[in-house]
Amino acid sequence: MYDLIIIGSGPAGLSAAIYATRYDLKTLVLGNTLGMITEAHKVENWPGEKSIHGFELMQKFQNHAKFLGAEILLETVVDIEKQDNFIVKTENNTFEAKSIIFATGTQKRKLNLENEEKYLSRGVSYCATCDGPFFKGKVTAVVGGGNAALMAAHILAQTSSKVYIIYRGNEFKAQPAWVDKIKIIENVEFIMNANVTQLHGENKLEKIVLDTNQELIVDGLFIEIGSIPTIELTKPLSLELDGHKHIVVKQDQSTNIKGVFAAGDITTNSNMFRQVVTAASEGAIAANSSFQFIRGMKNE
Amino acid sequence: MIVIEVFTRPGCSYCPQATQFINNFVKGKEIKVKHLNTLTQEGQLLASKLGVMAVPTIFVHSDIHQQRIGFRGKPSENDLNKALEIVSKPEEKPKEKISFLKRIFKR
């Protein structure tokens, strides 16, 4: 039996693990990725690191948590049940814990176009870091106007012959630092106030159509239009969600269910800022609250 | 010999789980696993030859079955077993076309 099971091994989950192990809690982290931040080819706002690849940063988080004694398993949680304690089932194992921290983060939002699924891995991608190099010398397009979209365009511009950035607004919402970087790249073209409406191609993506009636011949389309919370596992415990499906948490990261805490991009806290630094902060607070909860159980 | 090729790349968040899944799946089985990092020349060449456009991508094939069965992302254990079943059987050779005259005259 574990004191604490943390579901999710991104910045929030691993930060929670670091704090929990230092509180001497027997801690298990279950997750299938190191979080979406691993796809960021540059993180330039994590204190102490001027510029670091997201994957490298998360490996440091993971090594730190392991060094302190956290057990980390690359397993997908499929169910959670509340009995006297919490029963957490993965594809292959069942675990028990006194307390739970949800740090399941978010997943990429889709355009929900008719052929989006058909062209997935055949030109449509949600990860420029992973799939960008397959489009060396080819024409690509990025949909979106936030940090992730401009970062994707920055990566693609290094290998693609041309990169379009298609954004529905007339001004990027990304941080000015990213906008400045993109503006000076010669093979990047902005198409503002436009939306992709159709995808075409025989066996792979060949052409996209915009609502401005423009047709673009492209080999790759990278969709970076934000993310949605990963909430499937909140259902068995009936966790309270807000209108945008984020887990409602109090200042101490507690949820409406006793012994269950949540941290990171999936919660309503940190002014929805969605940064590594805020996720890590929420993870630390959640671990502290879980520790208080377990200590209270022992004192009862 | 059955071969499983696993195309991955550093920085791909779903690649470590796919790699671990394949490593666990082949334990105790006579299957050769080739891990191909698409940052290396070998990985790039084969990815380009097979038309891989995303990672993780997994292929299953064998020396008695030419067809490669591919999976985008991590496959289910069931689907992977089905693929193994297919590639472990010799491929059926297409029937030789016999002309009408040959069929009639048996020569």
Short mmCIF file of C-alpha atoms in Angstrom, two decimals:
data_model
loop_
_atom_site.label_atom_id
_atom_site.label_comp_id
_atom_site.label_asym_id
_atom_site.label_seq_id
_atom_site.Cartn_x
_atom_site.Cartn_y
_atom_site.Cartn_z
CA MET A 1 0.00 0.00 0.00
CA TYR A 2 1.23 3.45 -0.93
CA ASP A 3 0.66 6.63 1.01
CA LEU A 4 0.23 8.54 -2.21
CA ILE A 5 -0.36 7.71 -5.85
CA ILE A 6 0.24 10.52 -8.30
CA ILE A 7 -1.51 10.08 -11.64
CA GLY A 8 0.43 11.89 -14.31
CA SER A 9 4.18 12.31 -14.71
CA GLY A 10 4.50 15.79 -16.16
CA PRO A 11 5.80 18.87 -14.30
CA ALA A 12 2.97 18.87 -11.72
CA GLY A 13 3.12 15.14 -11.00
CA LEU A 14 6.90 14.95 -10.70
CA SER A 15 7.13 18.10 -8.61
CA ALA A 16 4.48 16.57 -6.29
CA ALA A 17 6.61 13.39 -6.16
CA ILE A 18 9.72 15.37 -5.20
CA TYR A 19 7.91 17.07 -2.32
CA ALA A 20 6.01 13.94 -1.24
CA THR A 21 9.15 11.81 -0.94
CA ARG A 22 10.78 14.54 1.12
CA TYR A 23 7.73 14.30 3.44
CA ASP A 24 8.63 10.59 3.64
CA LEU A 25 5.44 9.51 1.93
CA LYS A 26 5.61 6.17 0.12
CA THR A 27 4.93 7.54 -3.35
CA LEU A 28 4.08 5.98 -6.69
CA VAL A 29 3.86 7.99 -9.91
CA LEU A 30 1.87 6.51 -12.79
CA GLY A 31 1.94 8.11 -16.21
CA ASN A 32 2.40 7.35 -19.87
CA THR A 33 4.38 10.46 -20.85
CA LEU A 34 6.52 13.12 -19.20
CA GLY A 35 3.92 15.72 -20.12
CA MET A 36 3.26 17.93 -23.11
CA ILE A 37 6.21 20.13 -22.21
CA THR A 38 8.50 17.40 -23.61
CA GLU A 39 7.41 18.56 -27.06
CA ALA A 40 8.75 22.08 -26.48
CA HIS A 41 12.10 22.34 -28.23
CA LYS A 42 13.02 25.32 -26.06
CA VAL A 43 11.93 26.22 -22.56
CA GLU A 44 13.32 29.62 -21.70
CA ASN A 45 11.34 30.56 -18.62
CA TRP A 46 12.13 27.81 -16.12
CA PRO A 47 14.15 29.55 -13.41
CA GLY A 48 17.77 28.50 -13.41
CA GLU A 49 17.80 27.25 -17.01
CA LYS A 50 18.35 29.93 -19.66
CA SER A 51 17.29 27.60 -22.45
CA ILE A 52 16.59 23.89 -22.26
CA HIS A 53 14.74 21.31 -24.37
CA GLY A 54 11.44 20.35 -22.72
CA PHE A 55 12.32 16.66 -22.80
CA GLU A 56 15.66 17.27 -21.11
CA LEU A 57 14.02 19.38 -18.42
CA MET A 58 11.50 16.66 -17.68
CA GLN A 59 14.22 14.01 -17.54
CA LYS A 60 15.84 16.15 -14.85
CA PHE A 61 12.52 16.29 -12.96
CA GLN A 62 12.18 12.52 -13.27
CA ASN A 63 15.75 11.78 -12.15
CA HIS A 64 15.30 14.10 -9.18
CA ALA A 65 12.09 12.36 -8.08
CA LYS A 66 13.67 8.90 -8.51
CA PHE A 67 16.78 9.98 -6.60
CA LEU A 68 14.57 10.94 -3.66
CA GLY A 69 12.87 7.54 -3.69
CA ALA A 70 9.71 7.99 -5.74
CA GLU A 71 8.65 4.94 -7.69
CA ILE A 72 7.79 5.88 -11.27
CA LEU A 73 6.03 3.50 -13.62
CA LEU A 74 5.29 4.08 -17.29
CA GLU A 75 1.75 2.73 -17.04
CA THR A 76 -1.63 4.02 -18.13
CA VAL A 77 -4.26 4.25 -15.41
CA VAL A 78 -7.58 2.83 -16.56
CA ASP A 79 -9.76 3.04 -13.43
CA ILE A 80 -9.89 4.42 -9.89
CA GLU A 81 -12.21 3.29 -7.15
CA LYS A 82 -12.84 4.72 -3.69
CA GLN A 83 -13.13 2.04 -1.02
CA ASP A 84 -11.56 2.48 2.44
CA ASN A 85 -8.55 3.63 0.45
CA PHE A 86 -8.16 4.34 -3.27
CA ILE A 87 -7.77 1.43 -5.69
CA VAL A 88 -5.93 2.44 -8.85
CA LYS A 89 -5.94 0.06 -11.81
CA THR A 90 -3.54 0.23 -14.74
CA GLU A 91 -3.57 -1.99 -17.85
CA ASN A 92 -1.52 -4.63 -15.99
CA ASN A 93 -1.57 -3.89 -12.25
CA THR A 94 -3.70 -2.79 -9.30
CA PHE A 95 -2.37 -0.48 -6.59
CA GLU A 96 -3.78 0.92 -3.34
CA ALA A 97 -3.13 4.30 -1.73
CA LYS A 98 -4.39 6.52 1.07
CA SER A 99 -4.37 9.63 -1.07
CA ILE A 100 -4.39 10.57 -4.76
CA ILE A 101 -3.03 13.52 -6.71
CA PHE A 102 -4.45 14.04 -10.18
CA ALA A 103 -1.87 15.61 -12.48
CA THR A 104 -3.12 14.29 -15.80
CA GLY A 105 -2.70 17.59 -17.61
CA THR A 106 -4.22 18.30 -20.96
CA GLN A 107 -4.25 16.89 -24.47
CA LYS A 108 -4.01 18.66 -27.81
CA ARG A 109 -7.20 20.20 -29.14
CA LYS A 110 -8.19 19.00 -32.61
CA LEU A 111 -9.60 21.05 -35.44
CA ASN A 112 -12.37 18.45 -35.78
CA LEU A 113 -12.30 18.59 -39.57
CA GLU A 114 -13.88 15.83 -41.60
CA ASN A 115 -10.65 14.09 -42.68
CA GLU A 116 -8.44 15.00 -39.74
CA GLU A 117 -8.20 11.44 -38.43
CA LYS A 118 -7.64 10.02 -41.93
CA TYR A 119 -4.56 12.18 -42.49
CA LEU A 120 -3.12 11.70 -38.99
CA SER A 121 0.49 10.53 -39.49
CA ARG A 122 -0.07 11.09 -43.20
CA GLY A 123 0.58 14.81 -43.07
CA VAL A 124 -1.48 15.94 -40.08
CA SER A 125 0.44 16.13 -36.81
CA TYR A 126 0.13 17.62 -33.34
CA CYS A 127 3.87 17.56 -32.56
CA ALA A 128 6.39 19.54 -34.62
CA THR A 129 9.29 18.37 -32.45
CA CYS A 130 8.43 14.72 -33.17
CA ASP A 131 7.32 14.83 -36.79
CA GLY A 132 8.73 18.07 -38.21
CA PRO A 133 11.93 16.50 -39.59
CA PHE A 134 9.88 14.16 -41.82
CA PHE A 135 9.00 17.27 -43.85
CA LYS A 136 12.52 18.29 -44.76
CA GLY A 137 12.48 20.45 -47.90
CA LYS A 138 8.67 20.35 -48.03
CA VAL A 139 5.93 22.91 -47.48
CA THR A 140 4.23 22.87 -44.10
CA ALA A 141 1.58 24.90 -42.31
CA VAL A 142 0.90 25.54 -38.64
CA VAL A 143 -2.56 26.37 -37.33
CA GLY A 144 -2.68 28.55 -34.22
CA GLY A 145 -1.38 31.79 -32.79
CA GLY A 146 -0.15 30.95 -29.30
CA ASN A 147 3.32 30.10 -27.98
CA ALA A 148 3.09 26.45 -29.07
CA ALA A 149 2.12 27.40 -32.63
CA LEU A 150 4.96 29.86 -33.06
CA MET A 151 7.40 27.45 -31.47
CA ALA A 152 6.25 24.78 -33.94
CA ALA A 153 6.76 27.19 -36.85
CA HIS A 154 10.23 27.99 -35.52
CA ILE A 155 11.16 24.28 -35.54
CA LEU A 156 9.62 23.63 -38.96
CA ALA A 157 11.29 26.65 -40.57
CA GLN A 158 14.67 25.03 -39.93
CA THR A 159 13.92 22.11 -42.27
CA SER A 160 10.82 22.93 -44.35
CA SER A 161 11.17 24.93 -47.57
CA LYS A 162 8.25 27.12 -46.52
CA VAL A 163 6.03 27.41 -43.46
CA TYR A 164 2.60 29.06 -43.35
CA ILE A 165 1.19 30.15 -40.02
CA ILE A 166 -2.59 30.26 -40.23
CA TYR A 167 -4.35 32.07 -37.41
CA ARG A 168 -7.97 33.04 -36.96
CA GLY A 169 -7.16 36.33 -35.20
CA ASN A 170 -5.41 39.42 -36.47
CA GLU A 171 -2.76 39.50 -33.76
CA PHE A 172 -0.83 36.56 -32.29
CA LYS A 173 -1.56 35.80 -28.65
CA ALA A 174 1.93 34.31 -28.15
CA GLN A 175 4.50 36.02 -25.95
CA PRO A 176 6.23 38.90 -27.77
CA ALA A 177 9.57 37.06 -27.50
CA TRP A 178 8.23 34.31 -29.79
CA VAL A 179 6.53 36.74 -32.18
CA ASP A 180 9.81 38.66 -32.58
CA LYS A 181 11.71 35.44 -33.31
CA ILE A 182 9.25 34.34 -35.98
CA LYS A 183 8.94 37.69 -37.75
CA ILE A 184 12.55 37.63 -38.89
CA ILE A 185 12.47 34.14 -40.41
CA GLU A 186 12.42 34.43 -44.20
CA ASN A 187 10.60 31.21 -45.12
CA VAL A 188 7.65 31.85 -42.78
CA GLU A 189 4.49 33.47 -44.13
CA PHE A 190 1.59 34.64 -41.96
CA ILE A 191 -2.01 34.15 -43.02
CA MET A 192 -4.14 36.01 -40.47
CA ASN A 193 -7.93 36.06 -40.01
CA ALA A 194 -8.27 32.63 -41.62
CA ASN A 195 -9.38 29.14 -40.64
CA VAL A 196 -8.61 25.78 -42.24
CA THR A 197 -11.88 24.25 -43.41
CA GLN A 198 -10.93 21.30 -45.62
CA LEU A 199 -8.12 18.78 -46.00
CA HIS A 200 -7.46 17.02 -49.31
CA GLY A 201 -5.10 14.38 -50.69
CA GLU A 202 -5.15 10.87 -52.07
CA ASN A 203 -3.08 8.76 -49.68
CA LYS A 204 -1.58 11.64 -47.73
CA LEU A 205 -2.26 15.31 -47.18
CA GLU A 206 -1.67 17.37 -50.29
CA LYS A 207 -3.84 20.46 -50.03
CA ILE A 208 -5.71 22.54 -47.45
CA VAL A 209 -8.56 24.95 -48.05
CA LEU A 210 -9.16 28.08 -45.96
CA ASP A 211 -12.41 29.90 -45.27
CA THR A 212 -10.95 32.79 -47.27
CA ASN A 213 -11.31 30.49 -50.32
CA GLN A 214 -7.54 30.24 -50.49
CA GLU A 215 -6.07 26.83 -51.37
CA LEU A 216 -2.58 25.94 -50.16
CA ILE A 217 -0.48 23.04 -51.43
CA VAL A 218 1.14 21.62 -48.31
CA ASP A 219 2.74 18.33 -47.28
CA GLY A 220 2.29 18.78 -43.56
CA LEU A 221 -0.23 20.49 -41.29
CA PHE A 222 0.69 21.01 -37.64
CA ILE A 223 -2.25 21.76 -35.37
CA GLU A 224 -1.41 23.86 -32.31
CA ILE A 225 -4.71 25.36 -31.19
CA GLY A 226 -4.48 24.80 -27.47
CA SER A 227 -5.41 21.91 -25.29
CA ILE A 228 -8.28 20.36 -23.37
CA PRO A 229 -8.14 18.75 -19.90
CA THR A 230 -7.69 14.98 -19.71
CA ILE A 231 -10.67 14.20 -17.53
CA GLU A 232 -11.64 10.58 -18.29
CA LEU A 233 -10.34 9.38 -14.91
CA THR A 234 -12.19 12.01 -12.91
CA LYS A 235 -15.53 10.36 -13.68
CA PRO A 236 -15.28 7.26 -11.44
CA LEU A 237 -14.62 9.53 -8.43
CA SER A 238 -17.21 12.15 -9.48
CA LEU A 239 -14.73 14.99 -9.16
CA GLU A 240 -16.26 18.43 -9.57
CA LEU A 241 -15.36 20.10 -12.89
CA ASP A 242 -15.89 23.67 -14.06
CA GLY A 243 -17.56 24.69 -17.32
CA HIS A 244 -14.32 24.12 -19.23
CA LYS A 245 -13.84 20.66 -17.67
CA HIS A 246 -11.03 21.62 -15.32
CA ILE A 247 -10.98 20.01 -11.87
CA VAL A 248 -12.26 22.54 -9.34
CA VAL A 249 -9.68 22.89 -6.58
CA LYS A 250 -9.35 25.03 -3.47
CA GLN A 251 -6.19 26.99 -2.61
CA ASP A 252 -4.67 23.87 -1.06
CA GLN A 253 -5.30 21.91 -4.31
CA SER A 254 -7.98 19.78 -2.61
CA THR A 255 -10.96 18.60 -4.65
CA ASN A 256 -14.53 17.86 -3.60
CA ILE A 257 -13.45 14.30 -2.65
CA LYS A 258 -11.59 13.81 0.64
CA GLY A 259 -8.03 12.59 0.07
CA VAL A 260 -8.03 13.53 -3.62
CA PHE A 261 -5.94 16.49 -4.76
CA ALA A 262 -5.19 17.88 -8.21
CA ALA A 263 -2.35 19.90 -9.69
CA GLY A 264 -1.17 21.39 -12.95
CA ASP A 265 -2.93 22.29 -16.19
CA ILE A 266 -5.98 20.22 -15.31
CA THR A 267 -7.05 22.44 -12.38
CA THR A 268 -8.80 25.77 -11.98
CA ASN A 269 -5.88 27.28 -10.03
CA SER A 270 -2.89 29.49 -10.99
CA ASN A 271 -5.13 31.82 -12.95
CA MET A 272 -5.14 29.14 -15.71
CA PHE A 273 -1.63 30.30 -16.67
CA ARG A 274 -0.51 26.81 -17.85
CA GLN A 275 3.23 27.08 -17.35
CA VAL A 276 5.81 24.57 -16.09
CA VAL A 277 6.49 26.85 -13.15
CA THR A 278 2.82 27.05 -12.14
CA ALA A 279 2.30 23.30 -12.62
CA ALA A 280 5.34 22.56 -10.46
CA SER A 281 4.07 24.97 -7.84
CA GLU A 282 0.64 23.35 -7.71
CA GLY A 283 2.32 19.93 -7.48
CA ALA A 284 4.30 21.05 -4.44
CA ILE A 285 1.17 22.43 -2.73
CA ALA A 286 -0.81 19.27 -3.52
CA ALA A 287 1.95 17.09 -2.00
CA ASN A 288 1.94 19.21 1.13
CA SER A 289 -1.85 18.95 1.39
CA SER A 290 -1.73 15.19 0.84
CA PHE A 291 0.88 14.95 3.60
CA GLN A 292 -1.39 16.93 5.96
CA PHE A 293 -4.30 14.68 5.04
CA ILE A 294 -2.36 11.45 5.69
CA ARG A 295 -0.93 12.81 8.96
CA GLY A 296 -4.49 13.67 10.00
CA MET A 297 -5.54 10.08 9.23
CA LYS A 298 -2.72 8.79 11.43
CA ASN A 299 -3.76 11.10 14.27
CA GLU A 300 -7.43 10.14 14.09
CA MET B 1 12.36 -14.69 -37.86
CA ILE B 2 9.78 -12.06 -36.95
CA VAL B 3 11.05 -8.50 -36.76
CA ILE B 4 9.43 -5.53 -35.04
CA GLU B 5 10.70 -2.10 -36.03
CA VAL B 6 10.02 0.74 -33.62
CA PHE B 7 10.52 4.26 -34.98
CA THR B 8 10.98 6.87 -32.27
CA ARG B 9 12.61 10.20 -31.71
CA PRO B 10 13.88 12.04 -28.61
CA GLY B 11 11.35 14.63 -27.53
CA CYS B 12 8.35 12.53 -28.60
CA SER B 13 6.20 12.19 -25.51
CA TYR B 14 4.46 8.94 -26.53
CA CYS B 15 7.63 7.14 -27.71
CA PRO B 16 8.92 5.89 -24.33
CA GLN B 17 5.66 4.06 -23.59
CA ALA B 18 5.57 2.48 -27.05
CA THR B 19 9.19 1.33 -26.62
CA GLN B 20 8.51 -0.13 -23.18
CA PHE B 21 5.39 -1.88 -24.43
CA ILE B 22 7.26 -3.57 -27.28
CA ASN B 23 10.18 -4.55 -25.02
CA ASN B 24 7.76 -6.20 -22.56
CA PHE B 25 5.72 -7.78 -25.35
CA VAL B 26 8.68 -9.60 -26.92
CA LYS B 27 9.99 -11.05 -23.64
CA GLY B 28 10.26 -14.83 -24.03
CA LYS B 29 9.29 -14.69 -27.71
CA GLU B 30 11.56 -15.28 -30.68
CA ILE B 31 11.17 -11.81 -32.08
CA LYS B 32 13.91 -9.41 -33.08
CA VAL B 33 13.28 -5.80 -32.14
CA LYS B 34 14.92 -2.97 -34.05
CA HIS B 35 14.74 0.40 -32.31
CA LEU B 36 15.17 3.12 -34.90
CA ASN B 37 15.86 6.65 -33.79
CA THR B 38 14.76 8.91 -36.63
CA LEU B 39 17.55 11.33 -35.76
CA THR B 40 20.11 8.77 -36.96
CA GLN B 41 20.95 8.17 -40.59
CA GLU B 42 19.75 4.54 -40.42
CA GLY B 43 16.44 5.63 -38.90
CA GLN B 44 15.96 8.44 -41.40
CA LEU B 45 16.70 6.22 -44.40
CA LEU B 46 14.32 3.45 -43.40
CA ALA B 47 11.63 5.94 -42.30
CA SER B 48 11.86 7.61 -45.68
CA LYS B 49 11.76 4.26 -47.53
CA LEU B 50 8.68 3.12 -45.60
CA GLY B 51 6.90 6.48 -45.77
CA VAL B 52 6.94 7.04 -42.00
CA MET B 53 5.62 10.54 -41.29
CA ALA B 54 5.15 10.38 -37.51
CA VAL B 55 6.55 8.80 -34.38
CA PRO B 56 6.05 6.43 -32.71
CA THR B 57 5.41 4.12 -35.65
CA ILE B 58 5.73 0.36 -35.39
CA PHE B 59 6.13 -2.23 -38.18
CA VAL B 60 5.90 -6.00 -37.98
CA HIS B 61 7.28 -8.29 -40.69
CA SER B 62 9.13 -11.57 -41.18
CA ASP B 63 11.42 -13.33 -43.60
CA ILE B 64 8.55 -15.50 -44.88
CA HIS B 65 6.06 -12.67 -45.29
CA GLN B 66 6.92 -9.66 -47.43
CA GLN B 67 4.08 -7.45 -46.23
CA ARG B 68 4.93 -5.06 -43.40
CA ILE B 69 2.07 -4.42 -41.01
CA GLY B 70 2.28 -0.93 -39.59
CA PHE B 71 0.85 0.76 -36.52
CA ARG B 72 0.66 4.46 -35.85
CA GLY B 73 1.35 4.93 -32.14
CA LYS B 74 1.26 2.13 -29.59
CA PRO B 75 -0.86 -0.80 -30.81
CA SER B 76 -3.07 -2.87 -28.54
CA GLU B 77 -1.70 -6.27 -27.50
CA ASN B 78 -4.55 -7.90 -29.41
CA ASP B 79 -3.74 -6.07 -32.66
CA LEU B 80 -0.05 -6.84 -32.30
CA ASN B 81 -0.82 -10.55 -31.78
CA LYS B 82 -2.99 -10.53 -34.92
CA ALA B 83 -0.13 -8.96 -36.88
CA LEU B 84 2.29 -11.62 -35.58
CA GLU B 85 -0.13 -14.34 -36.64
CA ILE B 86 -0.29 -12.92 -40.17
CA VAL B 87 3.45 -12.48 -40.68
CA SER B 88 4.33 -15.87 -39.19
CA LYS B 89 2.47 -17.64 -42.04
CA PRO B 90 4.05 -17.84 -45.48
CA GLU B 91 2.56 -15.43 -47.93
CA GLU B 92 0.23 -17.10 -50.43
CA LYS B 93 1.71 -16.90 -53.88
CA PRO B 94 -0.69 -15.58 -56.50
CA LYS B 95 -1.95 -18.42 -58.68
CA GLU B 96 -0.10 -18.73 -61.95
CA LYS B 97 -2.27 -17.65 -64.83
CA ILE B 98 -2.81 -20.51 -67.27
CA SER B 99 -3.93 -19.65 -70.72
CA PHE B 100 -7.24 -20.94 -72.02
CA LEU B 101 -5.48 -23.15 -74.60
CA LYS B 102 -3.17 -24.67 -71.97
CA ARG B 103 -6.13 -25.46 -69.71
CA ILE B 104 -7.97 -27.14 -72.57
CA PHE B 105 -5.03 -29.09 -73.92
CA LYS B 106 -3.35 -29.63 -70.52
CA ARG B 107 0.06 -28.53 -71.83
#
